[in-house]
């Protein structure tokens, strides 16, 4: 294996370990500033609340989505297998991590294709960086999709991480055009996805204009790639890499809070996946009530997935119980009802949401 390929692959294992063992969450997603209006007379049966939904013409048993995390190193295969089994059992959607390592080195394909083996019926989303799409074109997107028989492909945007990573790609030119070309030429739906800094109103308009089928906002307030790369930089023996640690520390505060990003993106289109700092079923309920079609979680599912199938099942069960409780207490029998419930939004989150979007959310 060449040096570059080895770095791409070993970085995948670094990320899993760092995310599982270190503090990599920072910021404020904004969900803490939202409260539902309690319905003291909900007039519905908690036992018959319906979580089923549709996303890009697929029926899902619940709006919970397993956000892209891993694959690309032999040590990640079992984690992906567990996540895949959970997606199949619960009837929920799942994204795999960036497939770049396996596109560079096909011997790693099994660390991704295991997900489809374990989840023959699940809604699966392939994953490729915008930079890799620009540099390798549609052929890589096709290979990524066929590797897991994906139902859609997420093109991830991670320029904060690229800016801090010692081996990062610092040229973002041409990515929007590459996304537009993919949307025009490709039959599989294209989702644009941030990875922790959120998508603004202007970027959302560019993405819808390019023809994307959905946006995953990947907002600020959950896993921070500035924090992850800062830990990696600190652990490096290379003096130049070490200097990047303070860059990572300083940019932990960079990004659009998830709730604010959600309001901005929904102003110009849908469907939208809310993600970034969604930590409970109550957060999921809030994201859906704001207008998201699905709510994605990465870090909260990582530790249980590294532990066992049972631990992952328990975690997902609790998230669903919380979501159902929030629906019951707002008198929502379906996700469509939940979207109509009233909420209070306070504090900095409310201040950051533009007036037009405030009016739309409160309607
Ligand atoms: C260990 C780990 C690896 C990740 N790898 C990828 C990736 O390869 N591609 C991607 O689009 N997002 C990746 N992400 C980002 C997540 O999909 C998600 O956007 C982000 O972590 C915010 O969600 P969270 O706060 O629930 O973790 C990764 C997240 C984690 C925790």
Short mmCIF file of C-alpha atoms and ligand atoms in Angstrom, two decimals:
data_model
loop_
_atom_site.label_atom_id
_atom_site.label_comp_id
_atom_site.label_asym_id
_atom_site.label_seq_id
_atom_site.Cartn_x
_atom_site.Cartn_y
_atom_site.Cartn_z
CA UNK A 1 0.00 0.00 0.00
CA UNK A 2 1.31 3.48 -0.85
CA UNK A 3 1.86 6.09 1.91
CA UNK A 4 -1.17 8.18 0.94
CA UNK A 5 -3.49 5.18 0.92
CA UNK A 6 -2.12 3.99 4.26
CA UNK A 7 -2.74 7.44 5.79
CA UNK A 8 -6.36 7.53 4.52
CA UNK A 9 -7.02 4.10 6.02
CA UNK A 10 -5.25 4.50 9.37
CA UNK A 11 -6.90 7.89 9.86
CA UNK A 12 -10.25 6.04 9.94
CA UNK A 13 -9.15 4.05 12.96
CA UNK A 14 -7.69 7.16 14.63
CA UNK A 15 -11.06 8.89 14.22
CA UNK A 16 -13.00 6.03 15.80
CA UNK A 17 -10.65 5.79 18.76
CA UNK A 18 -10.45 9.54 19.32
CA UNK A 19 -14.23 9.96 19.08
CA UNK A 20 -14.82 7.06 21.47
CA UNK A 21 -12.17 8.00 24.03
CA UNK A 22 -11.67 11.79 24.03
CA UNK A 23 -13.93 14.79 24.48
CA UNK A 24 -14.77 15.77 20.91
CA UNK A 25 -18.12 17.46 21.40
CA UNK A 26 -18.31 21.17 21.73
CA UNK A 27 -20.65 24.01 21.06
CA UNK A 28 -24.37 24.40 21.35
CA UNK A 29 -26.67 22.88 18.75
CA UNK A 30 -29.55 25.08 19.94
CA UNK A 31 -31.92 22.26 20.93
CA UNK A 32 -31.64 23.38 24.58
CA UNK A 33 -33.31 26.68 23.59
CA UNK A 34 -36.42 24.89 22.34
CA UNK A 35 -39.37 23.77 24.45
CA UNK A 36 -42.53 22.12 23.25
CA UNK A 37 -45.83 23.51 24.46
CA UNK A 38 -47.14 20.79 26.76
CA UNK A 39 -50.52 19.37 25.86
CA UNK A 40 -52.23 18.45 29.13
CA UNK A 41 -55.08 16.77 27.23
CA UNK A 42 -53.30 14.96 24.38
CA UNK A 43 -56.33 12.85 23.36
CA UNK A 44 -54.20 10.14 21.77
CA UNK A 45 -52.95 6.66 22.64
CA UNK A 46 -49.20 6.49 23.25
CA UNK A 47 -49.29 2.82 22.23
CA UNK A 48 -50.42 3.56 18.69
CA UNK A 49 -48.13 6.47 17.83
CA UNK A 50 -46.88 6.02 14.28
CA UNK A 51 -43.21 6.76 13.54
CA UNK A 52 -43.24 5.63 9.92
CA UNK A 53 -42.10 8.11 7.33
CA UNK A 54 -41.01 8.44 3.71
CA UNK A 55 -37.69 9.77 2.52
CA UNK A 56 -36.79 10.09 -1.17
CA UNK A 57 -39.48 7.54 -2.10
CA UNK A 58 -38.49 5.02 0.55
CA UNK A 59 -40.58 3.95 3.49
CA UNK A 60 -38.75 3.98 6.81
CA UNK A 61 -40.00 2.65 10.16
CA UNK A 62 -38.70 5.71 11.98
CA UNK A 63 -37.17 9.11 11.20
CA UNK A 64 -33.98 8.27 13.10
CA UNK A 65 -30.96 8.06 10.79
CA UNK A 66 -27.55 6.55 11.57
CA UNK A 67 -25.17 9.24 10.35
CA UNK A 68 -22.04 8.41 8.36
CA UNK A 69 -19.19 7.21 10.52
CA UNK A 70 -16.95 4.48 9.42
CA UNK A 71 -15.42 1.81 7.21
CA UNK A 72 -12.06 2.00 5.44
CA UNK A 73 -9.84 0.13 7.90
CA UNK A 74 -10.07 -3.57 8.77
CA UNK A 75 -10.62 -2.58 12.42
CA UNK A 76 -13.84 -0.73 11.51
CA UNK A 77 -15.63 -3.65 9.85
CA UNK A 78 -17.35 -5.03 12.95
CA UNK A 79 -18.62 -1.58 13.95
CA UNK A 80 -20.16 -1.16 10.50
CA UNK A 81 -21.62 -4.68 10.71
CA UNK A 82 -23.33 -3.81 14.01
CA UNK A 83 -24.65 -0.52 12.69
CA UNK A 84 -25.94 -2.32 9.60
CA UNK A 85 -27.70 -4.97 11.68
CA UNK A 86 -29.34 -2.23 13.76
CA UNK A 87 -30.49 -0.40 10.62
CA UNK A 88 -32.04 -3.64 9.35
CA UNK A 89 -33.71 -4.56 12.67
CA UNK A 90 -35.17 -1.12 13.28
CA UNK A 91 -36.02 -0.37 9.64
CA UNK A 92 -34.06 2.89 9.78
CA UNK A 93 -31.71 4.55 7.31
CA UNK A 94 -27.93 4.56 7.62
CA UNK A 95 -24.98 6.28 6.00
CA UNK A 96 -21.55 4.67 5.77
CA UNK A 97 -18.39 6.70 6.35
CA UNK A 98 -16.30 8.15 3.56
CA UNK A 99 -15.52 5.39 1.06
CA UNK A 100 -12.36 7.05 -0.16
CA UNK A 101 -10.05 4.50 1.51
CA UNK A 102 -11.75 1.61 -0.32
CA UNK A 103 -11.83 3.52 -3.60
CA UNK A 104 -8.07 4.02 -3.30
CA UNK A 105 -7.53 0.45 -2.12
CA UNK A 106 -10.25 -2.05 -3.15
CA UNK A 107 -9.03 -4.63 -0.61
CA UNK A 108 -10.90 -2.50 1.97
CA UNK A 109 -14.26 -2.70 0.19
CA UNK A 110 -15.47 -5.41 2.58
CA UNK A 111 -15.38 -2.93 5.49
CA UNK A 112 -18.25 -1.11 3.71
CA UNK A 113 -20.05 -3.88 1.83
CA UNK A 114 -20.56 -5.71 5.14
CA UNK A 115 -23.25 -3.11 5.84
CA UNK A 116 -25.34 -4.21 2.85
CA UNK A 117 -24.68 -7.88 3.73
CA UNK A 118 -26.10 -7.26 7.20
CA UNK A 119 -28.84 -4.89 6.05
CA UNK A 120 -30.28 -6.26 2.81
CA UNK A 121 -33.46 -4.15 3.08
CA UNK A 122 -32.21 -0.99 4.80
CA UNK A 123 -32.06 2.45 3.22
CA UNK A 124 -28.30 2.94 2.78
CA UNK A 125 -26.41 6.06 1.80
CA UNK A 126 -22.95 5.92 0.22
CA UNK A 127 -20.40 8.62 1.13
CA UNK A 128 -17.74 10.52 -0.79
CA UNK A 129 -15.95 13.80 -0.13
CA UNK A 130 -16.68 16.73 -2.44
CA UNK A 131 -12.96 17.03 -3.16
CA UNK A 132 -12.71 13.36 -4.17
CA UNK A 133 -15.77 13.77 -6.37
CA UNK A 134 -14.18 16.78 -8.08
CA UNK A 135 -10.85 14.98 -8.55
CA UNK A 136 -12.11 11.54 -9.60
CA UNK A 137 -15.48 12.33 -11.15
CA UNK A 138 -18.61 10.29 -11.48
CA UNK A 139 -16.72 7.02 -11.77
CA UNK A 140 -15.85 7.13 -8.04
CA UNK A 141 -19.45 7.99 -7.16
CA UNK A 142 -20.63 4.99 -9.19
CA UNK A 143 -18.16 2.68 -7.49
CA UNK A 144 -19.12 4.00 -4.04
CA UNK A 145 -22.82 3.37 -4.72
CA UNK A 146 -22.32 -0.09 -6.19
CA UNK A 147 -19.98 -1.10 -3.30
CA UNK A 148 -22.95 -1.10 -0.89
CA UNK A 149 -25.87 -1.13 -3.38
CA UNK A 150 -26.73 2.28 -1.98
CA UNK A 151 -30.09 4.01 -2.30
CA UNK A 152 -28.48 7.47 -2.33
CA UNK A 153 -25.04 9.04 -2.12
CA UNK A 154 -23.95 11.73 0.33
CA UNK A 155 -21.29 14.12 -0.87
CA UNK A 156 -19.69 15.41 2.29
CA UNK A 157 -18.34 18.89 2.87
CA UNK A 158 -15.61 19.03 5.52
CA UNK A 159 -13.49 22.06 4.77
CA UNK A 160 -12.94 22.91 8.42
CA UNK A 161 -11.35 19.50 8.88
CA UNK A 162 -9.34 19.86 5.67
CA UNK A 163 -8.02 23.21 6.92
CA UNK A 164 -6.73 21.68 10.14
CA UNK A 165 -5.65 18.21 9.02
CA UNK A 166 -1.90 17.95 8.32
CA UNK A 167 -2.71 16.00 5.12
CA UNK A 168 -5.83 18.12 4.37
CA UNK A 169 -6.88 19.31 0.93
CA UNK A 170 -6.89 23.10 0.90
CA UNK A 171 -8.35 23.73 -2.53
CA UNK A 172 -12.16 23.83 -2.55
CA UNK A 173 -12.52 25.19 -6.08
CA UNK A 174 -14.73 23.27 -8.47
CA UNK A 175 -16.70 21.27 -5.88
CA UNK A 176 -20.08 22.90 -6.55
CA UNK A 177 -19.69 22.31 -10.29
CA UNK A 178 -18.78 18.67 -9.63
CA UNK A 179 -21.89 18.25 -7.46
CA UNK A 180 -24.03 19.84 -10.19
CA UNK A 181 -22.60 17.50 -12.81
CA UNK A 182 -23.21 14.48 -10.58
CA UNK A 183 -26.84 15.53 -10.02
CA UNK A 184 -27.35 15.87 -13.77
CA UNK A 185 -25.63 12.64 -14.81
CA UNK A 186 -26.45 10.27 -11.98
CA UNK A 187 -29.63 8.30 -11.43
CA UNK A 188 -29.01 7.73 -7.72
CA UNK A 189 -30.21 10.64 -5.54
CA UNK A 190 -27.47 13.00 -4.34
CA UNK A 191 -27.46 14.35 -0.79
CA UNK A 192 -25.09 17.14 0.20
CA UNK A 193 -23.91 16.74 3.77
CA UNK A 194 -21.90 18.92 6.15
CA UNK A 195 -19.95 17.28 8.92
CA UNK A 196 -20.36 19.58 11.92
CA UNK A 197 -20.28 23.21 10.75
CA UNK A 198 -23.80 23.46 9.29
CA UNK A 199 -25.14 24.74 5.99
CA UNK A 200 -26.15 28.37 5.56
CA UNK A 201 -29.12 29.76 3.62
CA UNK A 202 -26.81 30.78 0.76
CA UNK A 203 -25.06 27.40 0.54
CA UNK A 204 -28.43 25.64 0.66
CA UNK A 205 -29.65 27.69 -2.30
CA UNK A 206 -26.49 26.77 -4.23
CA UNK A 207 -27.04 23.08 -3.46
CA UNK A 208 -30.73 23.05 -4.41
CA UNK A 209 -29.74 24.99 -7.54
CA UNK A 210 -27.17 22.31 -8.37
CA UNK A 211 -29.98 19.77 -8.28
CA UNK A 212 -29.37 17.89 -5.02
CA UNK A 213 -32.17 15.63 -3.82
CA UNK A 214 -31.67 16.39 -0.11
CA UNK A 215 -29.43 18.26 2.32
CA UNK A 216 -27.99 16.86 5.55
CA UNK A 217 -27.12 19.97 7.52
CA UNK A 218 -24.47 18.44 9.84
CA UNK A 219 -24.65 21.47 12.11
CA UNK A 220 -22.46 22.77 14.92
CA UNK A 221 -22.98 21.64 18.49
CA UNK A 222 -22.10 17.95 18.34
CA UNK A 223 -18.97 16.16 17.17
CA UNK A 224 -16.35 18.76 16.32
CA UNK A 225 -13.77 17.90 13.69
CA UNK A 226 -11.70 20.81 14.96
CA UNK A 227 -11.56 18.97 18.29
CA UNK A 228 -10.81 15.59 16.67
CA UNK A 229 -8.02 16.97 14.49
CA UNK A 230 -6.61 18.93 17.40
CA UNK A 231 -6.23 15.66 19.34
CA UNK A 232 -4.59 14.02 16.31
CA UNK A 233 -2.23 16.94 15.85
CA UNK A 234 -1.22 16.84 19.51
CA UNK A 235 -0.46 13.11 19.29
CA UNK A 236 1.73 13.54 16.21
CA UNK A 237 5.51 13.39 16.51
CA UNK A 238 5.89 15.80 13.62
CA UNK A 239 6.59 19.38 14.82
CA UNK A 240 4.61 20.94 11.93
CA UNK A 241 1.56 18.77 12.72
CA UNK A 242 1.78 19.71 16.38
CA UNK A 243 1.39 23.39 15.47
CA UNK A 244 -2.03 22.57 14.03
CA UNK A 245 -3.28 21.73 17.52
CA UNK A 246 -3.96 25.36 18.40
CA UNK A 247 -5.70 25.88 15.05
CA UNK A 248 -8.03 23.03 16.00
CA UNK A 249 -8.59 24.46 19.49
CA UNK A 250 -9.41 27.93 18.17
CA UNK A 251 -11.87 26.63 15.57
CA UNK A 252 -13.93 24.52 17.94
CA UNK A 253 -16.30 27.48 18.04
CA UNK A 254 -16.66 27.64 14.26
CA UNK A 255 -19.96 26.70 12.68
CA UNK A 256 -23.68 27.31 12.40
CA UNK A 257 -25.68 25.79 15.28
CA UNK A 258 -27.82 22.91 14.07
CA UNK A 259 -31.17 24.52 14.86
CA UNK A 260 -30.18 27.76 13.12
CA UNK A 261 -28.85 25.90 10.09
CA UNK A 262 -32.03 23.84 9.93
CA UNK A 263 -34.14 27.02 9.83
CA UNK A 264 -31.91 28.48 7.09
CA UNK A 265 -31.89 25.40 4.86
CA UNK A 266 -35.61 24.68 5.16
CA UNK A 267 -36.35 28.21 3.94
CA UNK A 268 -35.33 27.22 0.43
CA UNK A 269 -36.18 23.53 0.10
CA UNK A 270 -36.57 20.02 1.44
CA UNK A 271 -36.13 17.16 2.23
CA UNK A 272 -33.62 17.85 4.95
CA UNK A 273 -31.79 15.63 7.41
CA UNK A 274 -31.09 17.42 10.70
CA UNK A 275 -27.86 16.28 12.33
CA UNK A 276 -25.07 17.56 14.52
CA UNK A 277 -25.51 17.43 18.29
CA UNK A 278 -28.78 15.52 18.28
CA UNK A 279 -28.41 13.61 21.50
CA UNK A 280 -31.82 12.39 22.62
CA UNK A 281 -35.17 11.33 21.25
CA UNK A 282 -36.44 14.68 22.50
CA UNK A 283 -33.90 16.44 20.26
CA UNK A 284 -35.13 14.24 17.40
CA UNK A 285 -38.70 15.37 18.11
CA UNK A 286 -37.60 19.02 18.10
CA UNK A 287 -35.75 18.62 14.80
CA UNK A 288 -38.80 17.02 13.21
CA UNK A 289 -41.16 19.64 14.63
CA UNK A 290 -38.93 22.31 13.09
CA UNK A 291 -39.42 20.64 9.71
CA UNK A 292 -36.62 18.09 9.28
CA UNK A 293 -37.58 14.90 7.45
CA UNK A 294 -35.04 12.73 9.27
CA UNK A 295 -32.74 13.28 12.24
CA UNK A 296 -29.23 11.84 12.13
CA UNK A 297 -27.02 10.79 15.02
CA UNK A 298 -23.38 9.73 14.84
CA UNK A 299 -21.43 9.97 18.10
CA UNK A 300 -24.23 8.77 20.45
CA UNK A 301 -24.39 5.53 18.44
CA UNK A 302 -20.64 5.04 18.13
CA UNK A 303 -19.81 3.84 21.65
CA UNK A 304 -22.68 1.31 21.81
CA UNK A 305 -21.78 0.11 18.30
CA UNK A 306 -18.21 -0.47 19.46
CA UNK A 307 -19.56 -2.45 22.42
CA UNK A 308 -22.25 -4.87 21.23
CA UNK A 309 -25.47 -5.34 19.26
CA UNK A 310 -27.40 -5.32 22.54
CA UNK A 311 -25.89 -2.01 23.65
CA UNK A 312 -26.79 -0.46 20.29
CA UNK A 313 -30.35 -1.83 20.44
CA UNK A 314 -30.82 -0.43 23.95
CA UNK A 315 -29.61 3.01 22.85
CA UNK A 316 -31.92 3.11 19.84
CA UNK A 317 -34.84 1.85 21.93
CA UNK A 318 -34.36 4.68 24.43
CA UNK A 319 -34.19 7.27 21.63
CA UNK A 320 -37.46 5.93 20.21
CA UNK A 321 -39.12 5.90 23.64
CA UNK A 322 -38.19 9.54 24.14
CA UNK A 323 -39.44 10.49 20.70
CA UNK A 324 -42.75 8.69 21.31
CA UNK A 325 -43.12 10.36 24.73
CA UNK A 326 -42.59 13.80 23.18
CA UNK A 327 -45.17 12.99 20.51
CA UNK A 328 -47.66 11.77 23.13
CA UNK A 329 -47.23 14.88 25.29
CA UNK A 330 -47.84 17.15 22.31
CA UNK A 331 -50.86 15.11 21.18
CA UNK A 332 -49.12 13.99 17.98
CA UNK A 333 -50.22 10.61 16.64
CA UNK A 334 -48.09 10.91 13.50
CA UNK A 335 -44.98 12.80 12.40
CA UNK A 336 -47.24 15.07 10.35
CA UNK A 337 -49.05 16.03 13.60
CA UNK A 338 -45.70 16.67 15.31
CA UNK A 339 -44.78 19.21 12.62
CA UNK A 340 -47.87 21.24 13.57
CA UNK A 341 -47.10 21.49 17.29
CA UNK A 342 -46.16 24.78 18.91
CA UNK A 343 -42.74 25.42 20.39
CA UNK A 344 -41.02 28.19 22.31
CA UNK A 345 -37.58 29.12 20.99
CA UNK A 346 -35.50 31.30 23.25
CA UNK A 347 -32.07 32.76 23.79
CA UNK A 348 -29.24 32.98 21.33
CA UNK A 349 -30.85 30.44 18.99
CA UNK A 350 -33.91 32.66 18.52
CA UNK A 351 -31.67 35.70 18.00
CA UNK A 352 -29.69 33.94 15.30
CA UNK A 353 -32.73 32.87 13.28
CA UNK A 354 -33.65 35.48 10.68
CA UNK A 355 -37.00 37.23 11.02
CA UNK A 356 -38.58 35.56 7.97
CA UNK A 357 -37.56 32.14 9.22
CA UNK A 358 -38.83 32.91 12.72
CA UNK A 359 -42.23 33.68 11.21
CA UNK A 360 -42.18 30.49 9.15
CA UNK A 361 -41.29 28.29 12.12
CA UNK A 362 -43.98 29.83 14.33
CA UNK A 363 -46.74 29.60 11.73
C1 LIG B 1 -16.25 8.62 14.20
C2 LIG B 1 -16.93 9.50 13.21
C3 LIG B 1 -16.57 9.39 11.87
C4 LIG B 1 -17.21 10.18 10.90
N1 LIG B 1 -16.89 10.02 9.58
C5 LIG B 1 -17.61 10.67 8.63
C6 LIG B 1 -17.40 10.40 7.27
O1 LIG B 1 -16.55 9.61 6.90
N2 LIG B 1 -18.17 11.06 6.36
C7 LIG B 1 -19.13 11.96 6.74
O2 LIG B 1 -19.84 12.51 5.89
N3 LIG B 1 -19.33 12.26 8.05
C8 LIG B 1 -18.61 11.63 9.00
N4 LIG B 1 -18.83 11.89 10.32
C9 LIG B 1 -19.73 13.01 10.68
C10 LIG B 1 -21.11 12.54 11.09
O3 LIG B 1 -21.75 11.88 10.03
C11 LIG B 1 -21.98 13.73 11.57
O4 LIG B 1 -22.20 14.62 10.49
C12 LIG B 1 -21.32 14.52 12.68
O5 LIG B 1 -20.58 13.67 13.52
C13 LIG B 1 -22.34 15.24 13.54
O6 LIG B 1 -23.19 14.34 14.19
P1 LIG B 1 -23.03 13.97 15.76
O7 LIG B 1 -22.92 15.26 16.51
O8 LIG B 1 -24.28 13.19 16.09
O9 LIG B 1 -21.80 13.14 15.91
C14 LIG B 1 -18.22 11.11 11.31
C15 LIG B 1 -18.56 11.21 12.66
C16 LIG B 1 -17.94 10.41 13.61
C17 LIG B 1 -18.33 10.55 15.04
#
